[in-house]
Amino acid sequence: MGRGGDGLATGHGVMLISPHLGCFEIVGPWGSKHPITALYRPNRNRIVQSLIEYGRRRYAQLAPVDRTGVRALLSALKRAEVVLLLPDQVPDAGEGVWEPFFGRPAYTMTLAARLSEVPKVKTFMYCGEILPRGVGFRMHFLEPDPPLAGDTRARVAAISRNFEKLALRLPEQYLWGYNRYKTPRGVDPP
């Protein structure tokens, strides 16, 4: 298991790519030592939104899910900071490609794959494992296996394979209820 700080020690930006698995937000205490920027789509419920913002803004710079947010992620990486992405959400039309996920086509975000192509960026698969009986958490920073290499499409495929491995490693902690297989409006079915 690698350590997410390995890239920071060498002056590289670090991108943590996490599926909705375990408690990805436990990266917060670690992030108090390293600036973190994360893409974030506000919740429609104002009360829930204010609670989420209160908790997340203590440890992360929240970037909107638009071009401004992508620029914020790029800037953070160029400053050799940490970026957290959860690219297992279904993207809007034009922001993804169909890629198998557990043998079924899933419209998959390309942003993490494109950001992994930025020079001087170290990319790690990340998850915050919830330990049994509420005794705490274990953070996992793993080198991508298979590695993120080749063109954007090949990198998207590698991210999907890595997410499958993480979900199988901790199946009880993966958000299986999230509909990874839906066809977004404006996207041709696979």
PDB file of C-alpha atoms in Angstrom:
ATOM      1  CA  MET A   1       0.000   0.000   0.000  1.00  0.00           C
ATOM      2  CA  GLY A   2       1.473   3.332  -1.053  1.00  0.00           C
ATOM      3  CA  ARG A   3       1.190   6.625   0.763  1.00  0.00           C
ATOM      4  CA  GLY A   4      -0.543   9.587  -0.861  1.00  0.00           C
ATOM      5  CA  GLY A   5       2.160  11.922   0.390  1.00  0.00           C
ATOM      6  CA  ASP A   6       4.802  10.225  -1.792  1.00  0.00           C
ATOM      7  CA  GLY A   7       4.125  12.646  -4.643  1.00  0.00           C
ATOM      8  CA  LEU A   8       4.031  15.711  -2.404  1.00  0.00           C
ATOM      9  CA  ALA A   9       7.483  14.937  -1.035  1.00  0.00           C
ATOM     10  CA  THR A  10       8.890  15.190  -4.562  1.00  0.00           C
ATOM     11  CA  GLY A  11       7.055  18.398  -5.480  1.00  0.00           C
ATOM     12  CA  HIS A  12       4.386  16.672  -7.568  1.00  0.00           C
ATOM     13  CA  GLY A  13       0.673  17.257  -7.410  1.00  0.00           C
ATOM     14  CA  VAL A  14      -1.271  14.275  -6.105  1.00  0.00           C
ATOM     15  CA  MET A  15      -4.607  13.127  -7.477  1.00  0.00           C
ATOM     16  CA  LEU A  16      -6.605  10.768  -5.262  1.00  0.00           C
ATOM     17  CA  ILE A  17      -9.234   8.872  -7.229  1.00  0.00           C
ATOM     18  CA  SER A  18     -11.883   7.235  -5.084  1.00  0.00           C
ATOM     19  CA  PRO A  19     -15.079   5.359  -5.763  1.00  0.00           C
ATOM     20  CA  HIS A  20     -17.995   5.895  -3.387  1.00  0.00           C
ATOM     21  CA  LEU A  21     -16.536   3.331  -1.018  1.00  0.00           C
ATOM     22  CA  GLY A  22     -16.188   3.462   2.750  1.00  0.00           C
ATOM     23  CA  CYS A  23     -15.650   6.939   4.157  1.00  0.00           C
ATOM     24  CA  PHE A  24     -13.715   8.840   1.508  1.00  0.00           C
ATOM     25  CA  GLU A  25     -14.098  11.986   3.647  1.00  0.00           C
ATOM     26  CA  ILE A  26     -11.737  10.637   6.306  1.00  0.00           C
ATOM     27  CA  VAL A  27      -9.023  12.117   4.092  1.00  0.00           C
ATOM     28  CA  GLY A  28      -9.930  15.377   5.892  1.00  0.00           C
ATOM     29  CA  PRO A  29      -7.649  14.995   8.942  1.00  0.00           C
ATOM     30  CA  TRP A  30      -4.780  13.999   6.633  1.00  0.00           C
ATOM     31  CA  GLY A  31      -5.713  16.920   4.422  1.00  0.00           C
ATOM     32  CA  SER A  32      -5.243  19.380   7.261  1.00  0.00           C
ATOM     33  CA  LYS A  33      -1.518  19.041   6.503  1.00  0.00           C
ATOM     34  CA  HIS A  34      -1.937  19.209   2.712  1.00  0.00           C
ATOM     35  CA  PRO A  35      -4.280  21.531   0.808  1.00  0.00           C
ATOM     36  CA  ILE A  36      -7.036  19.512  -0.901  1.00  0.00           C
ATOM     37  CA  THR A  37      -9.294  20.605  -3.737  1.00  0.00           C
ATOM     38  CA  ALA A  38     -12.368  18.510  -4.523  1.00  0.00           C
ATOM     39  CA  LEU A  39     -15.104  18.769  -7.136  1.00  0.00           C
ATOM     40  CA  TYR A  40     -18.465  19.178  -5.519  1.00  0.00           C
ATOM     41  CA  ARG A  41     -22.073  19.297  -6.713  1.00  0.00           C
ATOM     42  CA  PRO A  42     -24.302  21.032  -4.138  1.00  0.00           C
ATOM     43  CA  ASN A  43     -27.181  19.129  -2.571  1.00  0.00           C
ATOM     44  CA  ARG A  44     -30.666  20.313  -3.526  1.00  0.00           C
ATOM     45  CA  ASN A  45     -31.817  20.315   0.102  1.00  0.00           C
ATOM     46  CA  ARG A  46     -30.630  23.610   1.653  1.00  0.00           C
ATOM     47  CA  ILE A  47     -30.316  22.182   5.169  1.00  0.00           C
ATOM     48  CA  VAL A  48     -28.331  19.152   4.021  1.00  0.00           C
ATOM     49  CA  GLN A  49     -26.271  21.455   1.784  1.00  0.00           C
ATOM     50  CA  SER A  50     -25.294  23.720   4.683  1.00  0.00           C
ATOM     51  CA  LEU A  51     -24.252  20.720   6.827  1.00  0.00           C
ATOM     52  CA  ILE A  52     -22.195  19.201   4.022  1.00  0.00           C
ATOM     53  CA  GLU A  53     -20.476  22.510   3.284  1.00  0.00           C
ATOM     54  CA  TYR A  54     -19.736  23.103   6.961  1.00  0.00           C
ATOM     55  CA  GLY A  55     -18.047  19.705   7.253  1.00  0.00           C
ATOM     56  CA  ARG A  56     -16.189  19.715   3.936  1.00  0.00           C
ATOM     57  CA  ARG A  57     -14.923  23.305   3.941  1.00  0.00           C
ATOM     58  CA  ARG A  58     -12.949  22.581   7.105  1.00  0.00           C
ATOM     59  CA  TYR A  59     -10.506  20.501   5.081  1.00  0.00           C
ATOM     60  CA  ALA A  60     -11.092  21.093   1.381  1.00  0.00           C
ATOM     61  CA  GLN A  61     -11.396  23.796  -1.189  1.00  0.00           C
ATOM     62  CA  LEU A  62     -14.675  22.949  -2.925  1.00  0.00           C
ATOM     63  CA  ALA A  63     -14.639  23.377  -6.700  1.00  0.00           C
ATOM     64  CA  PRO A  64     -17.898  23.568  -8.660  1.00  0.00           C
ATOM     65  CA  VAL A  65     -18.721  20.868 -11.208  1.00  0.00           C
ATOM     66  CA  ASP A  66     -18.066  23.093 -14.227  1.00  0.00           C
ATOM     67  CA  ARG A  67     -15.137  24.592 -16.169  1.00  0.00           C
ATOM     68  CA  THR A  68     -14.252  26.838 -13.232  1.00  0.00           C
ATOM     69  CA  GLY A  69     -13.920  23.763 -11.030  1.00  0.00           C
ATOM     70  CA  VAL A  70     -11.756  21.948 -13.572  1.00  0.00           C
ATOM     71  CA  ARG A  71      -9.466  24.993 -13.719  1.00  0.00           C
ATOM     72  CA  ALA A  72      -9.286  24.952  -9.898  1.00  0.00           C
ATOM     73  CA  LEU A  73      -8.249  21.276  -9.983  1.00  0.00           C
ATOM     74  CA  LEU A  74      -5.554  21.965 -12.599  1.00  0.00           C
ATOM     75  CA  SER A  75      -4.237  24.936 -10.609  1.00  0.00           C
ATOM     76  CA  ALA A  76      -4.055  22.857  -7.421  1.00  0.00           C
ATOM     77  CA  LEU A  77      -2.138  20.104  -9.207  1.00  0.00           C
ATOM     78  CA  LYS A  78       0.299  22.642 -10.691  1.00  0.00           C
ATOM     79  CA  ARG A  79       0.890  24.032  -7.166  1.00  0.00           C
ATOM     80  CA  ALA A  80       1.812  20.460  -6.095  1.00  0.00           C
ATOM     81  CA  GLU A  81      -1.317  20.117  -3.957  1.00  0.00           C
ATOM     82  CA  VAL A  82      -3.844  17.307  -3.564  1.00  0.00           C
ATOM     83  CA  VAL A  83      -6.966  16.814  -5.684  1.00  0.00           C
ATOM     84  CA  LEU A  84      -9.732  14.379  -4.667  1.00  0.00           C
ATOM     85  CA  LEU A  85     -12.067  13.011  -7.349  1.00  0.00           C
ATOM     86  CA  LEU A  86     -14.914  10.499  -7.130  1.00  0.00           C
ATOM     87  CA  PRO A  87     -15.379   9.718 -10.832  1.00  0.00           C
ATOM     88  CA  ASP A  88     -17.840   6.851 -10.385  1.00  0.00           C
ATOM     89  CA  GLN A  89     -20.696   9.327 -10.741  1.00  0.00           C
ATOM     90  CA  VAL A  90     -22.513   9.326 -14.073  1.00  0.00           C
ATOM     91  CA  PRO A  91     -21.361  12.420 -15.988  1.00  0.00           C
ATOM     92  CA  ASP A  92     -23.378  14.664 -18.264  1.00  0.00           C
ATOM     93  CA  ALA A  93     -23.495  14.134 -22.023  1.00  0.00           C
ATOM     94  CA  GLY A  94     -20.119  14.693 -23.669  1.00  0.00           C
ATOM     95  CA  GLU A  95     -18.155  14.195 -20.433  1.00  0.00           C
ATOM     96  CA  GLY A  96     -17.925  10.420 -20.476  1.00  0.00           C
ATOM     97  CA  VAL A  97     -17.530   7.249 -22.489  1.00  0.00           C
ATOM     98  CA  TRP A  98     -19.205   3.850 -22.255  1.00  0.00           C
ATOM     99  CA  GLU A  99     -16.907   1.511 -20.355  1.00  0.00           C
ATOM    100  CA  PRO A 100     -17.693  -1.886 -18.791  1.00  0.00           C
ATOM    101  CA  PHE A 101     -18.100  -1.892 -15.025  1.00  0.00           C
ATOM    102  CA  PHE A 102     -18.583  -5.402 -13.648  1.00  0.00           C
ATOM    103  CA  GLY A 103     -19.419  -6.590 -17.164  1.00  0.00           C
ATOM    104  CA  ARG A 104     -22.129  -4.018 -17.939  1.00  0.00           C
ATOM    105  CA  PRO A 105     -21.716  -0.785 -19.921  1.00  0.00           C
ATOM    106  CA  ALA A 106     -21.541   2.254 -17.651  1.00  0.00           C
ATOM    107  CA  TYR A 107     -21.271   5.838 -18.888  1.00  0.00           C
ATOM    108  CA  THR A 108     -17.997   6.754 -17.207  1.00  0.00           C
ATOM    109  CA  MET A 109     -16.438  10.131 -16.474  1.00  0.00           C
ATOM    110  CA  THR A 110     -13.276  11.023 -18.438  1.00  0.00           C
ATOM    111  CA  LEU A 111     -12.077  13.907 -16.232  1.00  0.00           C
ATOM    112  CA  ALA A 112      -9.911  11.815 -13.881  1.00  0.00           C
ATOM    113  CA  ALA A 113      -8.304  10.059 -16.855  1.00  0.00           C
ATOM    114  CA  ARG A 114      -7.527  13.402 -18.523  1.00  0.00           C
ATOM    115  CA  LEU A 115      -6.103  14.880 -15.315  1.00  0.00           C
ATOM    116  CA  SER A 116      -3.879  11.811 -14.866  1.00  0.00           C
ATOM    117  CA  GLU A 117      -2.172  12.861 -18.111  1.00  0.00           C
ATOM    118  CA  VAL A 118      -0.985  16.172 -16.592  1.00  0.00           C
ATOM    119  CA  PRO A 119       2.827  16.185 -16.205  1.00  0.00           C
ATOM    120  CA  LYS A 120       4.208  15.911 -12.660  1.00  0.00           C
ATOM    121  CA  VAL A 121       1.006  14.443 -11.211  1.00  0.00           C
ATOM    122  CA  LYS A 122       1.103  11.302  -9.076  1.00  0.00           C
ATOM    123  CA  THR A 123      -2.177   9.401  -9.142  1.00  0.00           C
ATOM    124  CA  PHE A 124      -3.353   7.042  -6.416  1.00  0.00           C
ATOM    125  CA  MET A 125      -6.494   4.997  -5.979  1.00  0.00           C
ATOM    126  CA  TYR A 126      -7.843   5.969  -2.589  1.00  0.00           C
ATOM    127  CA  CYS A 127     -10.431   4.702  -0.138  1.00  0.00           C
ATOM    128  CA  GLY A 128     -11.197   5.286   3.506  1.00  0.00           C
ATOM    129  CA  GLU A 129     -12.024   1.876   4.945  1.00  0.00           C
ATOM    130  CA  ILE A 130     -14.448   1.903   7.875  1.00  0.00           C
ATOM    131  CA  LEU A 131     -13.088  -0.465  10.511  1.00  0.00           C
ATOM    132  CA  PRO A 132     -15.388  -2.922  12.347  1.00  0.00           C
ATOM    133  CA  ARG A 133     -17.277  -1.974  15.491  1.00  0.00           C
ATOM    134  CA  GLY A 134     -16.632   1.746  15.020  1.00  0.00           C
ATOM    135  CA  VAL A 135     -12.978   1.591  16.049  1.00  0.00           C
ATOM    136  CA  GLY A 136     -11.870   3.999  13.329  1.00  0.00           C
ATOM    137  CA  PHE A 137     -10.725   4.109   9.746  1.00  0.00           C
ATOM    138  CA  ARG A 138      -7.842   2.919   7.597  1.00  0.00           C
ATOM    139  CA  MET A 139      -6.798   5.032   4.633  1.00  0.00           C
ATOM    140  CA  HIS A 140      -5.573   3.191   1.550  1.00  0.00           C
ATOM    141  CA  PHE A 141      -3.438   4.947  -1.066  1.00  0.00           C
ATOM    142  CA  LEU A 142      -2.757   2.413  -3.819  1.00  0.00           C
ATOM    143  CA  GLU A 143      -0.763   2.611  -7.015  1.00  0.00           C
ATOM    144  CA  PRO A 144      -3.195   2.022  -9.883  1.00  0.00           C
ATOM    145  CA  ASP A 145      -3.082  -1.617 -11.019  1.00  0.00           C
ATOM    146  CA  PRO A 146      -3.570  -1.749 -13.941  1.00  0.00           C
ATOM    147  CA  PRO A 147      -1.635   1.518 -14.285  1.00  0.00           C
ATOM    148  CA  LEU A 148      -3.150   4.602 -15.892  1.00  0.00           C
ATOM    149  CA  ALA A 149      -1.345   4.689 -19.220  1.00  0.00           C
ATOM    150  CA  GLY A 150      -2.072   5.295 -22.872  1.00  0.00           C
ATOM    151  CA  ASP A 151      -4.765   7.555 -24.245  1.00  0.00           C
ATOM    152  CA  THR A 152      -7.739   8.892 -22.289  1.00  0.00           C
ATOM    153  CA  ARG A 153      -9.931   5.913 -23.225  1.00  0.00           C
ATOM    154  CA  ALA A 154      -7.332   3.417 -21.955  1.00  0.00           C
ATOM    155  CA  ARG A 155      -7.016   5.383 -18.715  1.00  0.00           C
ATOM    156  CA  VAL A 156     -10.800   5.379 -18.206  1.00  0.00           C
ATOM    157  CA  ALA A 157     -10.744   1.588 -18.634  1.00  0.00           C
ATOM    158  CA  ALA A 158      -7.924   1.279 -16.091  1.00  0.00           C
ATOM    159  CA  ILE A 159      -9.814   3.426 -13.582  1.00  0.00           C
ATOM    160  CA  SER A 160     -12.894   1.203 -13.991  1.00  0.00           C
ATOM    161  CA  ARG A 161     -10.806  -1.960 -13.418  1.00  0.00           C
ATOM    162  CA  ASN A 162      -9.245  -0.381 -10.321  1.00  0.00           C
ATOM    163  CA  PHE A 163     -12.692   0.549  -8.981  1.00  0.00           C
ATOM    164  CA  GLU A 164     -13.871  -3.034  -9.492  1.00  0.00           C
ATOM    165  CA  LYS A 165     -10.881  -4.292  -7.494  1.00  0.00           C
ATOM    166  CA  LEU A 166     -11.544  -1.840  -4.662  1.00  0.00           C
ATOM    167  CA  ALA A 167     -15.261  -2.709  -4.569  1.00  0.00           C
ATOM    168  CA  LEU A 168     -14.418  -6.430  -4.412  1.00  0.00           C
ATOM    169  CA  ARG A 169     -11.877  -5.756  -1.673  1.00  0.00           C
ATOM    170  CA  LEU A 170     -14.543  -4.082   0.511  1.00  0.00           C
ATOM    171  CA  PRO A 171     -17.886  -5.065  -1.056  1.00  0.00           C
ATOM    172  CA  GLU A 172     -19.878  -4.241   2.074  1.00  0.00           C
ATOM    173  CA  GLN A 173     -18.632  -0.632   1.929  1.00  0.00           C
ATOM    174  CA  TYR A 174     -19.268   0.165  -1.735  1.00  0.00           C
ATOM    175  CA  LEU A 175     -22.321   2.291  -2.579  1.00  0.00           C
ATOM    176  CA  TRP A 176     -23.990  -0.400  -4.709  1.00  0.00           C
ATOM    177  CA  GLY A 177     -27.293   1.501  -4.703  1.00  0.00           C
ATOM    178  CA  TYR A 178     -25.885   4.239  -6.919  1.00  0.00           C
ATOM    179  CA  ASN A 179     -27.100   3.715 -10.494  1.00  0.00           C
ATOM    180  CA  ARG A 180     -23.829   3.479 -12.452  1.00  0.00           C
ATOM    181  CA  TYR A 181     -25.661   2.027 -15.442  1.00  0.00           C
ATOM    182  CA  LYS A 182     -28.142   4.766 -16.288  1.00  0.00           C
ATOM    183  CA  THR A 183     -28.084   6.513 -19.665  1.00  0.00           C
ATOM    184  CA  PRO A 184     -27.824  10.282 -19.151  1.00  0.00           C
ATOM    185  CA  ARG A 185     -30.090  12.608 -21.096  1.00  0.00           C
ATOM    186  CA  GLY A 186     -28.573  13.351 -24.518  1.00  0.00           C
ATOM    187  CA  VAL A 187     -26.324  10.260 -24.558  1.00  0.00           C
ATOM    188  CA  ASP A 188     -26.911   7.426 -27.014  1.00  0.00           C
ATOM    189  CA  PRO A 189     -27.340   4.071 -25.257  1.00  0.00           C
ATOM    190  CA  PRO A 190     -24.416   1.679 -25.509  1.00  0.00           C
TER     191      PRO A 190
END
